[in-house]
Short mmCIF file of C-alpha atoms in Angstrom, two decimals:
data_model
loop_
_atom_site.label_atom_id
_atom_site.label_comp_id
_atom_site.label_asym_id
_atom_site.label_seq_id
_atom_site.Cartn_x
_atom_site.Cartn_y
_atom_site.Cartn_z
CA MET L 1 -40.53 86.13 96.62
CA LEU L 2 -39.37 84.61 99.91
CA PRO L 3 -42.08 86.22 102.10
CA GLU L 4 -44.71 84.85 99.68
CA ILE L 5 -43.27 81.35 100.07
CA GLU L 6 -43.55 81.74 103.85
CA GLN L 7 -47.23 82.70 103.51
CA ILE L 8 -47.98 79.70 101.29
CA CYS L 9 -46.36 77.34 103.79
CA HIS L 10 -48.28 78.97 106.67
CA GLN L 11 -51.59 78.27 104.97
CA ILE L 12 -50.78 74.56 104.87
CA VAL L 13 -48.54 73.83 107.84
CA ASP L 14 -48.44 75.35 111.31
CA PHE L 15 -45.05 76.74 112.48
CA ASP L 16 -43.62 79.45 114.68
CA GLU L 17 -40.46 80.21 112.75
CA PHE L 18 -39.46 80.00 109.10
CA SER L 19 -36.11 80.29 107.26
CA ILE L 20 -34.61 79.74 103.81
CA GLY L 21 -30.90 79.58 103.18
CA SER L 22 -28.68 79.07 100.14
CA TYR L 23 -25.95 76.44 100.14
CA ILE L 24 -22.53 77.37 98.75
CA ALA L 25 -20.95 74.01 97.96
CA GLU L 26 -17.52 75.42 97.11
CA ARG L 27 -17.11 76.64 100.69
CA ASP L 28 -19.57 74.23 102.39
CA VAL L 29 -21.43 77.09 104.04
CA LEU L 30 -25.08 78.05 104.46
CA ARG L 31 -26.11 81.65 103.89
CA ARG L 32 -29.40 82.62 105.47
CA LEU L 33 -31.53 84.48 102.92
CA TYR L 34 -34.74 84.96 104.86
CA ALA L 35 -35.88 84.17 108.41
CA THR L 36 -38.67 85.07 110.83
CA GLY L 37 -39.24 84.42 114.51
CA LYS L 38 -37.37 84.88 117.76
CA ALA L 39 -34.38 82.88 116.58
CA ALA L 40 -34.00 85.23 113.64
CA TYR L 41 -34.07 88.24 115.95
CA SER L 42 -31.56 86.69 118.30
CA SER L 43 -29.17 85.98 115.41
CA GLY L 44 -29.47 89.50 114.10
CA TYR L 45 -31.24 88.48 110.87
CA VAL L 46 -34.97 88.92 110.39
CA GLY L 47 -36.41 88.62 106.89
CA GLU L 48 -36.32 91.82 104.93
CA GLU L 49 -35.53 93.84 108.05
CA SER L 50 -32.05 92.32 108.33
CA GLU L 51 -29.08 94.52 107.51
CA HIS L 52 -26.82 91.64 106.47
CA ASP L 53 -26.86 87.95 105.58
CA THR L 54 -25.62 85.39 108.06
CA GLU L 55 -23.21 82.68 106.98
CA PHE L 56 -22.19 79.65 109.00
CA PRO L 57 -20.54 76.28 108.25
CA ALA L 58 -23.02 73.69 107.02
CA LYS L 59 -21.35 70.98 109.09
CA ASN L 60 -22.29 72.84 112.29
CA SER L 61 -26.01 72.81 111.47
CA ALA L 62 -28.85 70.31 111.44
CA SER L 63 -28.92 70.79 107.65
CA ALA L 64 -25.67 68.86 107.14
CA SER L 65 -27.36 65.44 106.86
CA VAL L 66 -30.12 66.90 104.66
CA ILE L 67 -27.56 68.30 102.24
CA ASP L 68 -25.77 64.95 102.09
CA SER L 69 -28.87 62.70 101.81
CA ARG L 70 -31.25 65.18 100.10
CA GLN L 71 -33.97 63.66 102.32
CA PRO L 72 -36.22 65.68 104.68
CA LEU L 73 -35.22 65.63 108.35
CA VAL L 74 -37.46 66.20 111.38
CA ILE L 75 -35.98 66.30 114.87
CA SER L 76 -37.70 66.99 118.19
CA PRO L 77 -34.99 67.03 120.86
CA GLU L 78 -36.03 66.57 124.46
CA SER L 79 -32.96 68.35 125.82
CA LEU L 80 -30.28 70.82 124.74
CA GLU L 81 -27.63 68.11 124.97
CA GLU L 82 -29.14 66.37 121.93
CA LEU L 83 -28.18 69.42 119.82
CA GLU L 84 -24.55 69.38 120.82
CA GLY L 85 -22.44 70.23 117.76
CA HIS L 86 -25.27 72.26 116.17
CA PRO L 87 -24.86 75.77 117.65
CA GLN L 88 -27.47 77.40 115.40
CA SER L 89 -30.18 74.90 116.35
CA ALA L 90 -29.09 74.99 120.00
CA GLN L 91 -29.50 78.77 120.04
CA THR L 92 -32.99 78.40 118.59
CA TYR L 93 -33.87 75.65 121.13
CA LYS L 94 -33.12 78.11 123.95
CA THR L 95 -35.91 80.38 122.63
CA GLY L 96 -38.49 77.63 123.08
CA ILE L 97 -38.40 75.81 119.74
CA ARG L 98 -38.92 72.04 120.15
CA THR L 99 -39.43 70.68 116.60
CA PHE L 100 -37.25 71.30 113.49
CA MET L 101 -38.22 70.31 109.93
CA THR L 102 -35.46 70.78 107.31
CA VAL L 103 -35.95 70.10 103.59
CA ALA L 104 -33.31 70.31 100.83
CA LEU L 105 -33.84 72.62 97.85
CA VAL L 106 -32.55 70.75 94.80
CA SER L 107 -32.21 72.13 91.25
CA ASP L 108 -30.47 70.40 88.33
CA ASP L 109 -29.41 67.65 90.70
CA LYS L 110 -27.60 70.12 92.93
CA VAL L 111 -28.49 71.24 96.45
CA VAL L 112 -28.94 75.01 96.18
CA GLY L 113 -30.30 75.59 99.70
CA THR L 114 -32.50 74.45 102.56
CA LEU L 115 -35.96 75.34 103.88
CA GLN L 116 -36.63 75.01 107.61
CA LEU L 117 -39.84 75.19 109.66
CA ARG L 118 -39.68 75.37 113.46
CA SER L 119 -42.41 74.85 116.03
CA SER L 120 -42.60 75.37 119.78
CA LYS L 121 -44.60 72.13 120.08
CA PRO L 122 -42.79 68.79 120.51
CA ASN L 123 -43.29 66.31 117.63
CA ALA L 124 -45.25 68.96 115.75
CA TYR L 125 -45.03 67.56 112.19
CA THR L 126 -46.63 64.50 110.62
CA GLN L 127 -45.54 62.62 107.53
CA LEU L 128 -48.23 64.47 105.59
CA ASP L 129 -46.72 67.79 106.67
CA ILE L 130 -43.32 66.56 105.55
CA ASP L 131 -44.65 65.49 102.14
CA VAL L 132 -46.45 68.81 101.58
CA VAL L 133 -43.41 70.91 102.50
CA SER L 134 -41.21 68.69 100.29
CA ARG L 135 -43.49 69.36 97.31
CA ILE L 136 -43.38 73.09 97.98
CA ALA L 137 -39.59 72.87 98.20
CA SER L 138 -39.34 71.08 94.86
CA GLN L 139 -41.48 73.78 93.23
CA ILE L 140 -39.48 76.73 94.52
CA SER L 141 -35.99 75.20 94.06
CA GLY L 142 -35.72 76.15 90.38
CA ALA L 143 -36.84 79.73 91.00
CA LEU L 144 -34.40 80.05 93.89
CA ALA L 145 -31.56 78.68 91.76
CA ILE L 146 -32.32 81.19 89.00
CA SER L 147 -32.50 84.03 91.52
CA LEU L 148 -29.20 83.03 93.08
CA ALA L 149 -27.58 82.66 89.66
CA SER L 150 -28.84 86.08 88.61
CA GLU L 151 -27.50 87.56 91.81
CA GLN L 152 -24.14 85.87 91.21
CA ILE L 153 -24.02 87.13 87.63
CA LEU L 154 -24.82 90.65 88.80
CA LEU L 155 -22.09 90.49 91.44
CA GLN L 156 -19.57 89.17 88.92
CA ALA L 157 -20.52 91.81 86.36
CA THR L 158 -20.17 94.53 88.98
CA ALA L 159 -16.79 93.12 90.01
CA LEU L 160 -15.62 92.99 86.39
CA ASP L 161 -16.74 96.54 85.72
CA SER L 162 -14.95 97.83 88.79
CA ALA L 163 -11.76 95.83 88.16
CA ASP L 164 -8.52 97.67 87.38
CA ASP L 165 -7.59 95.07 84.76
CA ALA L 166 -9.23 95.30 81.36
CA VAL L 167 -11.48 92.35 80.50
CA VAL L 168 -12.65 91.51 76.98
CA ILE L 169 -14.85 88.65 75.76
CA THR L 170 -14.81 87.56 72.13
CA SER L 171 -16.77 85.04 70.12
CA PHE L 172 -15.03 81.93 68.82
CA ASP L 173 -14.15 83.73 65.58
CA GLY L 174 -12.56 86.59 67.55
CA LYS L 175 -15.17 89.36 67.39
CA ILE L 176 -15.44 91.50 70.53
CA ILE L 177 -18.83 91.02 72.20
CA TRP L 178 -18.21 92.53 75.66
CA GLY L 179 -15.70 94.61 77.59
CA ASN L 180 -15.54 96.25 80.98
CA ASP L 181 -14.99 99.93 81.72
CA ALA L 182 -11.26 99.35 82.26
CA LEU L 183 -10.98 98.12 78.66
CA ALA L 184 -12.11 101.50 77.35
CA LYS L 185 -9.60 103.27 79.58
CA HIS L 186 -6.90 100.76 78.70
CA THR L 187 -7.24 101.05 74.92
CA GLY L 188 -8.74 104.50 74.44
CA TRP L 189 -11.68 102.99 72.53
CA PRO L 190 -15.29 103.64 73.71
CA LEU L 191 -16.97 100.30 74.46
CA ASP L 192 -19.81 100.89 71.99
CA GLN L 193 -17.23 101.28 69.18
CA LEU L 194 -15.39 98.08 70.12
CA ILE L 195 -18.33 95.71 69.84
CA GLY L 196 -18.07 93.71 66.61
CA LEU L 197 -14.43 94.61 65.97
CA TYR L 198 -11.44 92.29 66.22
CA PRO L 199 -8.67 92.68 68.84
CA ASN L 200 -6.07 93.25 66.11
CA ILE L 201 -7.15 96.91 66.13
CA TRP L 202 -4.77 97.18 69.11
CA SER L 203 -1.84 95.48 67.36
CA SER L 204 1.42 97.43 67.29
CA ASP L 205 3.18 98.18 64.01
CA ASP L 206 6.51 97.18 65.56
CA PRO L 207 8.01 94.33 63.46
CA ALA L 208 9.39 92.81 66.66
CA GLU L 209 5.80 92.03 67.73
CA GLU L 210 5.03 89.88 64.68
CA GLU L 211 6.44 86.70 66.21
CA ILE L 212 4.52 87.23 69.46
CA GLU L 213 1.29 87.92 67.56
CA ALA L 214 1.79 84.80 65.44
CA ASP L 215 2.24 82.66 68.56
CA LEU L 216 -0.91 84.14 70.13
CA GLN L 217 -3.01 83.50 67.03
CA ALA L 218 -1.65 79.96 66.65
CA ASN L 219 -2.82 79.08 70.17
CA ILE L 220 -6.24 80.64 69.67
CA ARG L 221 -6.81 78.80 66.37
CA VAL L 222 -6.48 75.44 68.14
CA GLY L 223 -8.60 76.55 71.08
CA GLU L 224 -5.75 76.94 73.56
CA GLY L 225 -5.09 79.71 76.04
CA TRP L 226 -2.15 82.11 75.91
CA LYS L 227 -0.25 84.25 78.38
CA GLY L 228 2.51 86.72 77.70
CA GLU L 229 3.65 90.32 77.37
CA HIS L 230 3.50 92.34 74.19
CA LEU L 231 3.28 95.82 72.74
CA ASN L 232 -0.11 97.28 71.77
CA LYS L 233 -1.38 100.67 70.66
CA ARG L 234 -4.31 102.80 71.75
CA LYS L 235 -6.83 104.45 69.50
CA ASP L 236 -4.73 107.62 69.40
CA GLY L 237 -1.70 105.61 68.24
CA THR L 238 0.28 105.77 71.48
CA GLU L 239 1.92 102.46 72.33
CA PHE L 240 1.82 100.62 75.65
CA TYR L 241 3.01 97.32 77.03
CA GLU L 242 0.48 94.90 78.43
CA GLN L 243 0.35 91.52 80.10
CA LEU L 244 -2.34 89.47 78.37
CA THR L 245 -3.99 86.25 79.53
CA VAL L 246 -6.39 84.56 77.09
CA THR L 247 -8.62 81.74 78.36
CA PRO L 248 -10.99 79.66 76.19
CA VAL L 249 -14.59 79.15 77.36
CA ARG L 250 -16.00 75.70 76.55
CA ASP L 251 -19.56 74.35 76.40
CA GLN L 252 -20.80 71.07 77.87
CA ASN L 253 -19.28 69.15 74.97
CA GLY L 254 -15.86 70.71 75.51
CA ASP L 255 -16.06 72.85 72.38
CA VAL L 256 -14.69 76.41 72.55
CA THR L 257 -17.44 79.01 72.27
CA HIS L 258 -15.73 82.17 73.48
CA PHE L 259 -12.42 83.61 74.63
CA VAL L 260 -11.87 85.78 77.68
CA GLY L 261 -8.89 88.12 77.68
CA ILE L 262 -7.52 89.88 80.76
CA LYS L 263 -5.23 92.79 79.94
CA ARG L 264 -2.97 94.62 82.40
CA ASP L 265 -1.00 97.74 81.49
CA ILE L 266 2.65 97.11 82.46
CA THR L 267 4.20 100.04 80.59
CA GLU L 268 5.62 101.66 83.71
CA ARG L 269 7.18 98.39 84.83
CA ILE L 270 8.73 97.75 81.40
CA ARG L 271 10.03 101.33 81.14
CA SER L 272 11.48 101.02 84.64
CA GLU L 273 13.18 97.73 83.75
CA GLU L 274 14.55 99.24 80.53
CA GLN L 275 15.82 102.25 82.47
CA LYS L 276 17.52 99.97 85.00
CA GLN L 277 19.11 98.01 82.17
CA ARG L 278 20.36 101.22 80.55
CA VAL L 279 21.74 102.46 83.86
CA ALA L 280 23.43 99.10 84.48
CA GLN L 281 24.89 99.15 80.96
CA ILE L 282 26.16 102.71 81.39
CA GLU L 283 27.67 101.82 84.76
CA SER L 284 29.34 98.78 83.21
CA GLU L 285 30.68 100.86 80.33
CA ASN L 286 31.89 103.52 82.76
CA ARG L 287 33.71 100.88 84.79
CA GLU L 288 35.34 99.58 81.62
CA LEU L 289 36.31 103.11 80.59
CA GLN L 290 37.72 103.77 84.05
CA GLN L 291 39.73 100.57 83.85
CA ILE L 292 40.98 101.53 80.38
CA ALA L 293 41.81 105.06 81.55
CA SER L 294 43.56 103.68 84.62
CA ALA L 295 45.55 101.22 82.51
CA ARG L 296 46.40 103.98 80.02
CA ASN L 297 47.52 106.34 82.78
CA GLU L 298 49.61 103.60 84.37
CA PHE L 299 51.14 102.85 80.98
CA LEU L 300 51.88 106.51 80.29
CA SER L 301 53.39 106.97 83.73
CA THR L 302 55.53 103.86 83.44
CA VAL L 303 56.71 104.64 79.91
CA SER L 304 57.45 108.24 80.83
CA HIS L 305 59.55 107.26 83.82
CA GLU L 306 61.32 104.54 81.86
CA LEU L 307 62.16 107.00 79.07
CA ARG L 308 63.25 109.82 81.35
CA THR L 309 66.30 108.01 82.80
CA PRO L 310 68.07 107.16 79.51
CA LEU L 311 66.94 110.47 78.00
CA THR L 312 68.58 112.40 80.83
CA ALA L 313 71.83 110.57 80.18
CA VAL L 314 71.63 111.22 76.41
CA SER L 315 70.81 114.89 76.92
CA ALA L 316 73.57 115.39 79.48
CA PHE L 317 76.14 113.69 77.27
CA ALA L 318 75.06 115.78 74.25
CA ASP L 319 75.35 118.99 76.29
CA LEU L 320 78.78 117.93 77.50
CA LEU L 321 80.01 117.30 73.95
CA PHE L 322 78.45 120.46 72.55
CA ASN L 323 79.89 122.71 75.25
CA SER L 324 83.34 121.14 75.16
CA ARG L 325 86.07 122.93 73.23
CA SER L 326 87.50 119.75 71.89
CA GLU L 327 89.23 120.27 68.57
CA ASN L 328 88.40 116.68 67.70
CA LEU L 329 84.80 117.68 66.73
CA THR L 330 84.18 118.94 63.25
CA GLU L 331 81.54 121.54 62.50
CA ARG L 332 79.34 118.86 60.97
CA GLN L 333 79.62 116.74 64.11
CA ARG L 334 78.69 119.72 66.25
CA ASP L 335 75.61 120.24 64.05
CA HIS L 336 74.65 116.61 64.61
CA ILE L 337 75.07 117.01 68.36
CA GLU L 338 72.81 120.08 68.23
CA VAL L 339 70.16 117.95 66.52
CA VAL L 340 70.48 115.41 69.35
CA ARG L 341 70.13 118.19 71.93
CA ARG L 342 67.01 119.61 70.31
CA SER L 343 65.46 116.18 69.85
CA SER L 344 66.22 115.34 73.48
CA SER L 345 64.62 118.60 74.57
CA HIS L 346 61.55 117.91 72.45
CA LEU L 347 61.26 114.36 73.78
CA ALA L 348 61.67 115.61 77.36
CA SER L 349 58.83 118.07 76.76
CA LEU L 350 56.68 115.27 75.37
CA ILE L 351 57.42 113.08 78.39
CA ASP L 352 56.48 115.95 80.70
CA ASP L 353 53.17 116.34 78.85
CA LEU L 354 52.49 112.59 79.13
CA LEU L 355 53.14 112.68 82.87
CA ASP L 356 50.92 115.75 83.28
CA ILE L 357 48.03 114.13 81.40
CA SER L 358 48.43 110.92 83.40
CA GLN L 359 48.46 112.79 86.70
CA ALA L 360 45.52 115.01 85.73
CA ASP L 361 43.35 112.04 84.69
CA SER L 362 44.13 110.14 87.89
CA GLY L 363 43.67 113.18 90.13
CA ARG L 364 47.32 113.20 91.17
CA MET L 365 48.22 116.62 89.77
CA PHE L 366 48.63 119.30 92.44
CA LEU L 367 49.44 123.00 92.43
CA ARG L 368 52.17 124.78 94.35
CA LYS L 369 50.70 128.24 94.71
CA SER L 370 52.51 131.43 95.56
CA GLU L 371 51.92 135.12 95.09
CA PHE L 372 53.74 136.82 92.21
CA GLU L 373 53.51 139.84 89.92
CA VAL L 374 51.79 139.30 86.60
CA SER L 375 53.92 141.85 84.71
CA ALA L 376 57.17 140.09 85.64
CA LEU L 377 55.72 136.76 84.51
CA VAL L 378 54.58 137.92 81.06
CA ALA L 379 57.86 139.77 80.44
CA GLU L 380 59.75 136.57 81.22
CA LEU L 381 57.47 134.61 78.88
CA VAL L 382 58.06 136.99 75.98
CA GLU L 383 61.81 136.76 76.41
CA SER L 384 62.00 132.95 76.71
CA ASN L 385 59.51 132.16 73.95
CA SER L 386 60.91 134.68 71.49
CA VAL L 387 63.94 132.43 71.13
CA LEU L 388 61.74 129.39 70.49
CA ILE L 389 59.86 131.02 67.61
CA SER L 390 62.84 132.80 66.09
CA ASP L 391 63.37 129.95 63.63
CA LYS L 392 60.23 131.13 61.81
CA ASN L 393 61.29 134.76 62.09
CA GLN L 394 58.20 135.42 64.22
CA LYS L 395 57.95 137.84 67.11
CA ILE L 396 55.80 138.27 70.21
CA THR L 397 54.13 141.61 70.91
CA LEU L 398 53.18 142.22 74.56
CA ASP L 399 50.23 144.34 75.63
CA ASP L 400 50.55 144.40 79.42
CA ARG L 401 47.69 146.15 81.22
CA SER L 402 48.33 144.39 84.54
CA THR L 403 51.02 146.66 85.98
CA GLY L 404 51.20 146.22 89.75
CA GLU L 405 48.66 143.36 89.78
CA LYS L 406 49.46 140.17 91.65
CA ILE L 407 48.04 136.67 91.41
CA TYR L 408 48.07 133.74 93.83
CA ALA L 409 48.66 130.68 91.63
CA ASP L 410 51.21 128.07 90.61
CA ARG L 411 53.73 130.25 88.76
CA THR L 412 55.43 127.34 86.97
CA ARG L 413 52.10 125.98 85.75
CA VAL L 414 50.87 129.39 84.55
CA ILE L 415 54.11 129.73 82.54
CA GLN L 416 53.45 126.24 81.14
CA ILE L 417 49.88 127.21 80.15
CA LEU L 418 50.93 130.36 78.30
CA SER L 419 54.05 128.82 76.75
CA ASN L 420 52.01 125.97 75.29
CA LEU L 421 49.56 128.48 73.82
CA ILE L 422 52.38 130.57 72.31
CA VAL L 423 53.99 127.49 70.75
CA ASN L 424 50.60 126.44 69.38
CA ALA L 425 50.01 129.93 67.92
CA SER L 426 53.45 129.86 66.31
CA LYS L 427 52.81 126.47 64.75
CA TYR L 428 49.74 127.72 62.83
CA SER L 429 51.18 131.12 61.86
CA ASP L 430 53.21 131.92 58.77
CA ASP L 431 56.88 132.83 58.83
CA GLY L 432 57.36 136.45 59.85
CA ASP L 433 53.96 136.74 61.56
CA SER L 434 53.44 138.40 64.93
CA ILE L 435 51.81 136.85 67.99
CA LEU L 436 50.07 139.16 70.45
CA MET L 437 50.02 138.41 74.19
CA THR L 438 47.71 140.51 76.36
CA ALA L 439 47.49 140.57 80.17
CA GLU L 440 44.75 142.52 81.95
CA THR L 441 42.41 142.44 84.94
CA ASP L 442 38.72 141.57 84.87
CA ASP L 443 36.94 141.93 88.23
CA GLU L 444 38.41 139.13 90.34
CA ASN L 445 40.41 137.55 87.53
CA ILE L 446 43.63 137.98 85.62
CA VAL L 447 42.94 137.51 81.92
CA PHE L 448 45.58 136.36 79.42
CA ARG L 449 45.00 136.40 75.66
CA ILE L 450 47.18 134.82 72.98
CA THR L 451 46.28 136.02 69.48
CA ASP L 452 47.69 134.79 66.19
CA TYR L 453 46.84 135.64 62.58
CA GLY L 454 47.30 132.19 61.15
CA THR L 455 45.07 129.53 59.63
CA GLY L 456 42.35 129.62 62.28
CA VAL L 457 40.38 126.72 63.76
CA SER L 458 37.11 125.27 62.45
CA GLN L 459 34.07 125.07 64.73
CA ALA L 460 34.28 121.27 64.72
CA ASP L 461 37.92 121.32 65.81
CA GLN L 462 37.18 123.90 68.52
CA GLU L 463 34.91 121.35 70.21
CA LEU L 464 37.70 118.77 70.39
CA MET L 465 41.01 120.63 70.35
CA PHE L 466 41.53 120.34 74.12
CA ASN L 467 41.09 116.54 74.13
CA ALA L 468 44.23 114.50 74.70
CA PHE L 469 45.89 113.17 71.53
CA TYR L 470 43.47 115.06 69.28
CA ARG L 471 44.97 116.55 66.15
CA GLY L 472 42.77 118.82 64.09
CA LYS L 473 42.25 118.93 60.36
CA ASN L 474 44.89 121.67 60.02
CA ASP L 475 47.49 119.32 61.52
CA GLN L 476 46.55 116.51 59.17
CA ASP L 477 46.49 118.71 56.07
CA SER L 478 49.75 120.54 56.83
CA GLY L 479 51.68 117.52 58.07
CA GLU L 480 52.73 119.49 61.17
CA ASP L 481 54.35 117.43 63.90
CA GLY L 482 52.53 117.24 67.21
CA SER L 483 51.40 114.85 69.92
CA GLY L 484 48.00 116.39 70.57
CA LEU L 485 48.93 116.80 74.25
CA GLY L 486 49.86 120.48 74.62
CA LEU L 487 46.34 121.91 74.65
CA ALA L 488 45.05 119.01 76.76
CA VAL L 489 47.64 119.92 79.39
CA VAL L 490 46.53 123.56 79.13
CA ARG L 491 42.91 122.61 79.79
CA ALA L 492 43.87 120.40 82.77
CA LEU L 493 45.99 123.14 84.36
CA VAL L 494 43.35 125.84 83.82
CA ASP L 495 40.70 123.59 85.38
CA LEU L 496 43.00 122.90 88.31
CA HIS L 497 43.19 126.68 88.89
CA ASP L 498 39.35 126.86 88.74
CA GLY L 499 39.81 129.05 85.69
CA SER L 500 38.21 129.17 82.26
CA ILE L 501 39.42 129.00 78.68
CA PHE L 502 37.68 130.30 75.57
CA VAL L 503 38.47 130.05 71.86
CA ASP L 504 37.50 132.69 69.30
CA SER L 505 38.51 131.73 65.78
CA GLU L 506 37.52 131.72 62.15
CA GLN L 507 39.31 129.75 59.48
CA GLY L 508 41.78 131.91 57.58
CA GLU L 509 41.48 134.79 60.06
CA GLY L 510 43.51 133.68 63.05
CA THR L 511 42.71 132.61 66.59
CA THR L 512 42.45 134.21 70.03
CA ILE L 513 42.56 131.96 73.09
CA THR L 514 41.52 133.62 76.35
CA VAL L 515 42.53 132.19 79.73
CA SER L 516 40.97 133.59 82.88
CA ILE L 517 42.43 132.71 86.31
CA THR L 518 41.13 133.94 89.66
CA ARG L 519 43.58 136.25 91.42
CA GLY L 520 43.12 134.32 94.64
CA THR L 521 44.59 135.02 98.08
CA ARG L 522 46.93 133.20 100.38
CA SER L 523 43.92 132.00 102.40
CA HIS L 524 43.04 129.81 99.42
#
C-alpha cells in the first residue's frame, strides 16, 4: 500500500524523497514505515528493501510541531545551523535536500503518523501543493490506522500464543471464547473443546477451595477483578496450584463485556513451600524431643545419684545386721532384714539401669574393652545366675561350643547383657523350667543364644520390647514386676559393641534371643 501512495503523490507533486512513519504516542517516538531516496539509504532504511524499521524520538525531528499542532509544516533552511536539534533532517540536508514538507496523519482525532516529501530545490512547495498533500494524507490516515492496528493485534496475538502463562478470555456471562496454547497445556484441555464451556470445569473438589471460589465469583458478578492462588484440576483429574489474575474488559460506556484471566502454574513453588514447612516442623519437633530427652536424662541421672547415697547406707547397714551374730535378733527380724537386703539389691540394680539408659541416650556410655576367654565367661554366668533363678526351681543348661575362643570386648558389659537376658527368660518361664544358654562362633563373631520355653512374645511386642520403659502385654496380663529397662540396656550395650540382636518367638512356644558380637582385636 505505501509504494502506491508514493506513486499517487508523485503524479501530483514533484519531490526527490518520500517517507511515511507511524507515531507511537505512548513512547513519543516515530517509526519509519517506508522511505525512498538518498536519505533513506544513508539511514539504512529504504522502502521495502529495508531489513528493519528505524525508530527515533519525535522531539528530535521536524515532525514534533506537526504532531502537536496537526498542521502541515514546510521548511526550506538556508544552512545546516537552522536544523540544529533535528538530527534526522540535518542528515538529510547533507545529502542535498533543501525543502521539507511534513503533514500529520490523523485518524479518530489521533495522530497515527506523518507523511514527508523532500525536494532538492529551495522553496519547492506552494500552498496548492500543501493542500493537495494534506487531502491525500486525510484519505490514507484511516487505512494506515487500520493497518497499524491489525499489525498490533497480530503482534499481541503472537505474544499471547507464545507466552508461558495461560490466558483465557470469557464473555460477560463466563463462557470461554478464546485461549492461548499455554491454556491447553496448563489445563490438559484441547482449545477447541474449551470454547463455549465455563471455567468451573477446572474447579477442584477440595472443600477447602469453596471459600476461595465463592470470593472469586462474588467479585466477577459485580464486574470486579480478582487475584489469588487456588487449587484447580486438569482434564485427567490431576490437581495443580495456580496463581490467577482476572481483569474485566469494559466498553466505552464503562460496562463489562468480557473477562481476561491469566493463569500461572505454581504447583512446584507451593509443594516446595509445604516441604519447607514440614521440614521446619520436623526440626522443631526434633528440637523439642531432644530437649525432653535431655531433661529426662538429666532427671534420671540426678535421681539415680541422689538415691544411690542413702541406698548404699541402707544396704550396708542391712548387711551388717544380717551378718552379725547378735543374739538380740529373732529369726523373724532376720527375715525382715533379708527382705531389706533383697529390696536394696533390686533398687540398686534399677538405679544402675537408669544410669545406663541416661548415659546411652546422651552418648556418655563408654566401653572398657579387654581380651578374655568366652568359655570362662559363660561358665561364670551359669554359676552366678543359677542362684538368682533358684527361687523358681529353674536351672540353666549350657551348650558351650566356643572352647578356646577369645573376644575383645567389655567383659562387665557382656556379663550384664547376658544376665539381663537370663533374668528376662526366667521371668516368663514356669517354675521348674530350663533355660538354655549357647555360645558359639560365626565367622568373625561370637554368638550367644538365650532360649526359654515360656509364654513367648507377640510380633507387636517384639517391635517394641527393647524400648525403654516398655512393658509388653504379657507383663500387664501377668502382673509381673518390672521397670521396662533391662532389655533397653541390653540393646544399648549391644549397639555400643557394634553387635546385633535378634528375637525369634511365638506365643506359647518360648523365645530365643540371639546376640552377636564381633570378636575384635586389641587394635580396635
